[in-house]
PDB file of C-alpha atoms in Angstrom:
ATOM      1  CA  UNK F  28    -142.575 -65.914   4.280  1.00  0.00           C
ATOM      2  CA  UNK F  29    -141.742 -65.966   0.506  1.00  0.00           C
ATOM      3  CA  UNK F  30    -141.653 -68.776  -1.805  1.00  0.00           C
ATOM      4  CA  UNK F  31    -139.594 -68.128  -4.994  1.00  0.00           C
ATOM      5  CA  UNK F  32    -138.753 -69.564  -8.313  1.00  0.00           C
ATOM      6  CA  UNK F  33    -135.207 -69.204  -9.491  1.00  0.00           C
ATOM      7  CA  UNK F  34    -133.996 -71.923 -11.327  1.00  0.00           C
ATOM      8  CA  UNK F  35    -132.547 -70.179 -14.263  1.00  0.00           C
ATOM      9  CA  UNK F  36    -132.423 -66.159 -13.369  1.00  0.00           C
ATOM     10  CA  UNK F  37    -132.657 -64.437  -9.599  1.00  0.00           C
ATOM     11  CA  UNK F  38    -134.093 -60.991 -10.828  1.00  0.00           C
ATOM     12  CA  UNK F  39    -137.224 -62.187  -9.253  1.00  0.00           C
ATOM     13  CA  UNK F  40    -135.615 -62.198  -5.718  1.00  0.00           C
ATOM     14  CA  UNK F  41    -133.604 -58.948  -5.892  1.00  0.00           C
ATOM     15  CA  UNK F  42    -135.044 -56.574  -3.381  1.00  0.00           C
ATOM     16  CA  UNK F  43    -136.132 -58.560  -0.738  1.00  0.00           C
ATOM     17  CA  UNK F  44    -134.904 -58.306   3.075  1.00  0.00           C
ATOM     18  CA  UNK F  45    -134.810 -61.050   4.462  1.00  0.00           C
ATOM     19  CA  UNK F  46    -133.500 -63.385   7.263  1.00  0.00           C
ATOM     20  CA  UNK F  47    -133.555 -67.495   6.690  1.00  0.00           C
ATOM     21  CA  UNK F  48    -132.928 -68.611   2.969  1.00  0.00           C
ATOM     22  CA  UNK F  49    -133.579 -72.447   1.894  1.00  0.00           C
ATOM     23  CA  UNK F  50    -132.775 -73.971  -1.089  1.00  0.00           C
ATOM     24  CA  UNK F  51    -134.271 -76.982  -2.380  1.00  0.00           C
ATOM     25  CA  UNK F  52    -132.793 -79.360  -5.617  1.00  0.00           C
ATOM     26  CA  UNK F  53    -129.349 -77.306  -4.880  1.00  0.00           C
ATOM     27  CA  UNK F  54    -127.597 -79.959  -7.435  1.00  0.00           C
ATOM     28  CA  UNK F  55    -129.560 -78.269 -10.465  1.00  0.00           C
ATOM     29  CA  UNK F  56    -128.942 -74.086  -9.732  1.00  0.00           C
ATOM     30  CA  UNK F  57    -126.172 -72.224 -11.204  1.00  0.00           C
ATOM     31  CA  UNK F  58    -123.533 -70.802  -8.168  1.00  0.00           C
ATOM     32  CA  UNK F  59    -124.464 -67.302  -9.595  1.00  0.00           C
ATOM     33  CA  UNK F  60    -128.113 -67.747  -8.718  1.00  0.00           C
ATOM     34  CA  UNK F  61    -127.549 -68.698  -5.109  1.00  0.00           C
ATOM     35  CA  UNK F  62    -124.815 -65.604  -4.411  1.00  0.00           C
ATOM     36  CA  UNK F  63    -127.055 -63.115  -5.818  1.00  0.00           C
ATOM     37  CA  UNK F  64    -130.103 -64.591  -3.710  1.00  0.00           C
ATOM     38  CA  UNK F  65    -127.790 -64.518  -0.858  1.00  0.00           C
ATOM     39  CA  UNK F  66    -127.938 -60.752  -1.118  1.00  0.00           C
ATOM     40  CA  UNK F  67    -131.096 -60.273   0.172  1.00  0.00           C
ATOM     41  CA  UNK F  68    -129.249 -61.554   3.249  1.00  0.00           C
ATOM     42  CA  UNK F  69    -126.773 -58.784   3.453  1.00  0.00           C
ATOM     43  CA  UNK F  70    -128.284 -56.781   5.939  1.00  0.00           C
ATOM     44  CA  UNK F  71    -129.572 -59.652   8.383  1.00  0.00           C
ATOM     45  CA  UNK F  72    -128.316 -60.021  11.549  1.00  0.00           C
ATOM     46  CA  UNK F  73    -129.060 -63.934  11.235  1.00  0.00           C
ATOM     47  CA  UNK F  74    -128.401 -64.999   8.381  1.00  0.00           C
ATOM     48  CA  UNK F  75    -129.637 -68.473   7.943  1.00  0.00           C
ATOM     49  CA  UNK F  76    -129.228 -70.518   5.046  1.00  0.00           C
ATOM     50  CA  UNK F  77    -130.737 -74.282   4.479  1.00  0.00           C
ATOM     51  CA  UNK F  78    -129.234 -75.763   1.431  1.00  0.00           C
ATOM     52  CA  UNK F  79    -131.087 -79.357   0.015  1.00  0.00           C
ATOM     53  CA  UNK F  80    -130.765 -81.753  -2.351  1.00  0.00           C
ATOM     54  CA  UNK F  81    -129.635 -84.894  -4.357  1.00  0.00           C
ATOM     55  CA  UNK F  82    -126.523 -85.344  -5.392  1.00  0.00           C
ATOM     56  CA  UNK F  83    -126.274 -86.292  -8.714  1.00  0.00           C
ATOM     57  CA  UNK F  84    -122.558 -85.508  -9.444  1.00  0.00           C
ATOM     58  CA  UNK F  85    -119.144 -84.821  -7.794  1.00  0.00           C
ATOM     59  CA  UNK F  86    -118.722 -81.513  -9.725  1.00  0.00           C
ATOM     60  CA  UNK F  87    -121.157 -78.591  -9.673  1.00  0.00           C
ATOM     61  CA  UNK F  88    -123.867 -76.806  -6.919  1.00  0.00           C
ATOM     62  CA  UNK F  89    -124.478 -78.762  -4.706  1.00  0.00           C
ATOM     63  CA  UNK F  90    -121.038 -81.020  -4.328  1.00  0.00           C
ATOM     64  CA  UNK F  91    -119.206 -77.548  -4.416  1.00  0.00           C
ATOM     65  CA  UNK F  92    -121.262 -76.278  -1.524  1.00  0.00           C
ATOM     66  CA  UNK F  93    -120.836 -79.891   0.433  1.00  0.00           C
ATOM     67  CA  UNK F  94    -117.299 -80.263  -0.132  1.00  0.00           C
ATOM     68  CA  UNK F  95    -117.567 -76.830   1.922  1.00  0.00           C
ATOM     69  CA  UNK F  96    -119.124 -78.129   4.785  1.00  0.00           C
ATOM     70  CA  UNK F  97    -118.714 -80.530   7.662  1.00  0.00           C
ATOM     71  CA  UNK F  98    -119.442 -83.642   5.214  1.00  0.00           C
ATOM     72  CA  UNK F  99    -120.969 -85.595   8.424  1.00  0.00           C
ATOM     73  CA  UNK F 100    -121.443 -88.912   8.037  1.00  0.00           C
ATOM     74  CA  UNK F 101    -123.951 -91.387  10.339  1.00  0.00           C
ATOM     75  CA  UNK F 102    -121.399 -94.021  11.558  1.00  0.00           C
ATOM     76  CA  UNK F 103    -123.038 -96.848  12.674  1.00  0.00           C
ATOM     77  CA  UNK F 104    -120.532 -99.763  14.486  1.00  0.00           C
ATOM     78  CA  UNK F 105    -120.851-103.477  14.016  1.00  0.00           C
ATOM     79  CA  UNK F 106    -122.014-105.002  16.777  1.00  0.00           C
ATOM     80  CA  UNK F 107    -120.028-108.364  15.677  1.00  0.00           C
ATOM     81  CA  UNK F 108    -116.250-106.801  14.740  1.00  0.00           C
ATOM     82  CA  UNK F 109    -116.599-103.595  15.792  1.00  0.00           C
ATOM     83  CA  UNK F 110    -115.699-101.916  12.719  1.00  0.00           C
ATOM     84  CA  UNK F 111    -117.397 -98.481  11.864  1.00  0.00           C
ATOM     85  CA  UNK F 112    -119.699 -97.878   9.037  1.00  0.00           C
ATOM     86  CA  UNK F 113    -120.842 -95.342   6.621  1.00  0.00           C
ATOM     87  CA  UNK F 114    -123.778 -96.498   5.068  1.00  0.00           C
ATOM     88  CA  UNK F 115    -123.427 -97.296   1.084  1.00  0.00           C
ATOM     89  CA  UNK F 116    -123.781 -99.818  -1.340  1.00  0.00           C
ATOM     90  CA  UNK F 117    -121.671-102.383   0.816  1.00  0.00           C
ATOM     91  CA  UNK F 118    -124.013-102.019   3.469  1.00  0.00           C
ATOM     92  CA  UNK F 119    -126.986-103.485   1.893  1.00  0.00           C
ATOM     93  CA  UNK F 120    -127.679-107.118   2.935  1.00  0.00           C
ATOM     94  CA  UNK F 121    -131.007-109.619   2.092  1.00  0.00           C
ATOM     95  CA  UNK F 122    -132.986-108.340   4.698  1.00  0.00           C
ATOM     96  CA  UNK F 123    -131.241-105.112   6.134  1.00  0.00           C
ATOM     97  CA  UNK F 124    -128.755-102.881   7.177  1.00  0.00           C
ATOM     98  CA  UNK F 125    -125.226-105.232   7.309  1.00  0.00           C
ATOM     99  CA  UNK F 126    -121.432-104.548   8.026  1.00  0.00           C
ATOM    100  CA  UNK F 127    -119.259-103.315   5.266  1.00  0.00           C
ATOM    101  CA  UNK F 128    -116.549-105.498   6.400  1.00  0.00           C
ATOM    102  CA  UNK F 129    -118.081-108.926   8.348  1.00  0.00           C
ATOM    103  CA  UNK F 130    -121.203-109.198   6.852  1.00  0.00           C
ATOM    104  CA  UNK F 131    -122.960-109.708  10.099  1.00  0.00           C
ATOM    105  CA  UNK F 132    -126.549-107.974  10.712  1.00  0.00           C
ATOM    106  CA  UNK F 133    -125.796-106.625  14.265  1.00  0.00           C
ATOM    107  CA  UNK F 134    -125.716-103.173  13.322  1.00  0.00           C
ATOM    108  CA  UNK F 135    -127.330-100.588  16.268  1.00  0.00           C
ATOM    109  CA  UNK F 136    -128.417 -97.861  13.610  1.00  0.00           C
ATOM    110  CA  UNK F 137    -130.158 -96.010  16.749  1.00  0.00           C
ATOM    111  CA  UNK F 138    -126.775 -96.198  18.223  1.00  0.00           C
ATOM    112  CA  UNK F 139    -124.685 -94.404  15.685  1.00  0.00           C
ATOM    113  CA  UNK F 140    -122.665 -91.209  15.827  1.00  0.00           C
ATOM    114  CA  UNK F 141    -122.159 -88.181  13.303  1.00  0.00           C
ATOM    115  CA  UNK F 142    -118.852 -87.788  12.575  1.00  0.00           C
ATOM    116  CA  UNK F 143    -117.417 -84.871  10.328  1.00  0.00           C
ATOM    117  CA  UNK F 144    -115.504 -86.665   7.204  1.00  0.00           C
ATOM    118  CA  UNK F 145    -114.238 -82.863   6.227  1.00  0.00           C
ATOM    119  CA  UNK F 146    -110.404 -81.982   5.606  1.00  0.00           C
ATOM    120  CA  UNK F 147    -108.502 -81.126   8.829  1.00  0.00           C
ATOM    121  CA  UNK F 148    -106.744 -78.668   6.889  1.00  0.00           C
ATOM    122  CA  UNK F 149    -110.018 -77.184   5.783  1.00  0.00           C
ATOM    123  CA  UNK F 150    -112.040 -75.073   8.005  1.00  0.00           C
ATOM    124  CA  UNK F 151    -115.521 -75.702   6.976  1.00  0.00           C
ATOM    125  CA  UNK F 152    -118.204 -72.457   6.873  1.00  0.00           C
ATOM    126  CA  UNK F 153    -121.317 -74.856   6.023  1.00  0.00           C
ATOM    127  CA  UNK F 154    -122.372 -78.059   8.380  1.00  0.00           C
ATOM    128  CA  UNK F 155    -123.421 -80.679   6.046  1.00  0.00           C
ATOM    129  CA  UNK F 156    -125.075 -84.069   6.478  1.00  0.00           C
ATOM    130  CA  UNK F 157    -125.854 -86.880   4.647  1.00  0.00           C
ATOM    131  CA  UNK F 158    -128.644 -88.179   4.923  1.00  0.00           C
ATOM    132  CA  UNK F 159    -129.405 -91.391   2.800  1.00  0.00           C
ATOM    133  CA  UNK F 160    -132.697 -94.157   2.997  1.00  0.00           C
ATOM    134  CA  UNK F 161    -130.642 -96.678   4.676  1.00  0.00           C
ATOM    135  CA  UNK F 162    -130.491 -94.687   7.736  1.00  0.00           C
ATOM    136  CA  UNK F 163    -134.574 -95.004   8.109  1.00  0.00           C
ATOM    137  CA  UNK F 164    -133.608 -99.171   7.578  1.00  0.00           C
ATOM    138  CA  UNK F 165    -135.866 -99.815  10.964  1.00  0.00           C
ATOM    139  CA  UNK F 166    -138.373 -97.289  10.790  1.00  0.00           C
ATOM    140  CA  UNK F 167    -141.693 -98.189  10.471  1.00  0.00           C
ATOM    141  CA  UNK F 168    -142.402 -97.116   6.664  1.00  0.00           C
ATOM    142  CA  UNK F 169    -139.494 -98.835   5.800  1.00  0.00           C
ATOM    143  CA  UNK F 170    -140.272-102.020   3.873  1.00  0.00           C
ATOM    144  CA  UNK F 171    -136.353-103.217   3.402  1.00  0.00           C
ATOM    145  CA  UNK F 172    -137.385-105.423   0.002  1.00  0.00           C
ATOM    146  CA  UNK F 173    -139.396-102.915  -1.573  1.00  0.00           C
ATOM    147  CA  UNK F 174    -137.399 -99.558  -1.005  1.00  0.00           C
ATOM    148  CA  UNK F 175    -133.798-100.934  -0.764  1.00  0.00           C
ATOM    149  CA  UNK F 176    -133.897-104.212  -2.358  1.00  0.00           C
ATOM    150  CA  UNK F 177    -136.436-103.753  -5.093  1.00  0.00           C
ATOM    151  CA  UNK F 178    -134.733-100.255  -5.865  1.00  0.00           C
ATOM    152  CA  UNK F 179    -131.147-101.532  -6.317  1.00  0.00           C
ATOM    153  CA  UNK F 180    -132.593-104.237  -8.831  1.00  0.00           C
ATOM    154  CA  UNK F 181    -134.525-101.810 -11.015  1.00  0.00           C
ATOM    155  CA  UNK F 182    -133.108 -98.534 -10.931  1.00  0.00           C
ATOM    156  CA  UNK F 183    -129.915 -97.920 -12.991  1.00  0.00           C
ATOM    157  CA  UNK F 184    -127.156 -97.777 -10.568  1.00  0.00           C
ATOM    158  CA  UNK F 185    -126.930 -93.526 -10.850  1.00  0.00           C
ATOM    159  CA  UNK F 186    -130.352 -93.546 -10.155  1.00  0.00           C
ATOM    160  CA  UNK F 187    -130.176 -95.688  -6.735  1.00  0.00           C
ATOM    161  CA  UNK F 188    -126.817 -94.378  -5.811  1.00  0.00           C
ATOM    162  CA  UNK F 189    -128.573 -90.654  -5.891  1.00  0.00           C
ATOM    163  CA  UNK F 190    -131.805 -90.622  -4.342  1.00  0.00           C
ATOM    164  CA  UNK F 191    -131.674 -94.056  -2.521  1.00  0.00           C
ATOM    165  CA  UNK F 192    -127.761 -93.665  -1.309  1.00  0.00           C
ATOM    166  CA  UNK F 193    -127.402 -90.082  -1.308  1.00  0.00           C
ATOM    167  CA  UNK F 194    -124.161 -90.405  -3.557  1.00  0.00           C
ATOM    168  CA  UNK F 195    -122.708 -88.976  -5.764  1.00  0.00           C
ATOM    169  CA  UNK F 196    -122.228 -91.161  -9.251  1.00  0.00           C
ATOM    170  CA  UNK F 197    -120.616 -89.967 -12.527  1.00  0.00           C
ATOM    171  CA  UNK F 198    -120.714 -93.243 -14.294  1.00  0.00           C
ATOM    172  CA  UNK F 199    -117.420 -91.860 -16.364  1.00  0.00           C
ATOM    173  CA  UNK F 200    -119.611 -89.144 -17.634  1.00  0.00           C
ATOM    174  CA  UNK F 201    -117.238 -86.263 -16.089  1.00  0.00           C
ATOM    175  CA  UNK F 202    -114.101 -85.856 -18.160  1.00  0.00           C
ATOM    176  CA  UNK F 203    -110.786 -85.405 -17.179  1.00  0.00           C
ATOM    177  CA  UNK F 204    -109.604 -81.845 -17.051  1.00  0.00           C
ATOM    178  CA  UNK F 205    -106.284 -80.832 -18.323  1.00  0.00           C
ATOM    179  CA  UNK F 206    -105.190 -79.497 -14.068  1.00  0.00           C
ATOM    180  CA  UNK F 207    -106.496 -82.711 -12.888  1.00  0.00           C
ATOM    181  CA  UNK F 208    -104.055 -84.438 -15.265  1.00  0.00           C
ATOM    182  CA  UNK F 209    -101.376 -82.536 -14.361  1.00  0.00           C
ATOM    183  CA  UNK F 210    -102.161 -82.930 -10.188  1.00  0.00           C
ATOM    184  CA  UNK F 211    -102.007 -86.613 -11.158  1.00  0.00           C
ATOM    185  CA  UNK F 212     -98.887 -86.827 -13.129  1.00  0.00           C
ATOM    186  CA  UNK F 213     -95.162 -87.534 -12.575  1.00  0.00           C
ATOM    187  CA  UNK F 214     -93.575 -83.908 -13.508  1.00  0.00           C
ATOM    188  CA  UNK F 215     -90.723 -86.093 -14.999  1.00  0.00           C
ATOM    189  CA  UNK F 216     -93.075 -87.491 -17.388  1.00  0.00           C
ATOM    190  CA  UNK F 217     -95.549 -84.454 -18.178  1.00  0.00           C
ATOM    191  CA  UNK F 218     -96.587 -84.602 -22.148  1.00  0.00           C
ATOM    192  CA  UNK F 219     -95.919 -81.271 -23.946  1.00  0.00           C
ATOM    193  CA  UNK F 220     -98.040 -79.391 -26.419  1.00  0.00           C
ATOM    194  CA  UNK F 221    -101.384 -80.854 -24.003  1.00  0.00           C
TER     195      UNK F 221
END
């Protein structure tokens, strides 16, 4: 068992043989640093690899890696319209765990299902969960005003919607890149000299 530093260079890791890999705070590594950790890997008959973290943005490590993956989801139904949820923001009611669409408080979290949200077209290398606080809504830690409520109301929305939600949040801090304008355009109306 090895425990290594590489947040900002991998020469540290070169050399080793090894089997299982895990990665921890995935969202603030450079790609580069993971592929040439990965090497140590290449002659492994198992080749295991545990990837964690928050994410913090749609674009970089860690959202690259989980747009990869499966992308499952914990969808819980409501026990009052029967509608199927994926816990976020909407979900969050006074005093627990409510329906996205009804409002109602009948939600069976025990009972839920993983469900991949990936790409039928894609074909996924990487299972990935999320795995966010409001899942843990009934365990016994769980004190729904203080870590859900209490969190929303002081935390800056990025802040909750990472490490409280598990989501993603740019805020409008990613800008828009030229190929992104382009997907989203009208070819009849593309600007020249852009």
């Amino acid at each position: 068992f090895y425990l290594r530093y590489a947040l900002h260079d991998a020469d540290k890791l070169r050399g080793f043989s090894i089997d299982k890999l895990m990665f921890d705070e995935v969202q603030d590594l450079r790609a580069g640093i993971i592929d040439v950790v990965e090497e140590t890997m290449s002659r492994s008959h198992y080749q295991n690899t545990i990837y964690t973290g928050t994410p913090k943005r749609s674009k970089g490590t860690l959202a690259n890696i989980w747009h990869r993956s499966t992308m499952n989801e914990y969808a819980i139904k409501c026990g009052a319209c029967n509608h199927w949820n994926i816990l976020d923001d909407k979900n969050i009611g006074k005093a627990g765990v409510i329906c996205s669409t009804c409002g109602s408080d009948k939600m069976e979290l025990e009972r839920g299902q993983w469900v991949s949200s990936y790409s039928l077209s894609a074909q996924p290398k990487v299972v990935g969960f999320r795995i966010c606080a409001l899942h843990f809504a009934k365990a016994p830690w769980v004190i729904w005003d203080r870590d859900i409520i209490r969190k929303m109301e002081v935390r800056s929305q990025q802040l909750f919607f990472n490490e409280t939600l598990a989501l993603e949040y740019d805020g409008g801090t990613v800008p828009i890149t030229k190929a992104e304008l382009y997907a989203a355009s009208d070819s009849s109306t593309r600007m020249t000299g852009v």
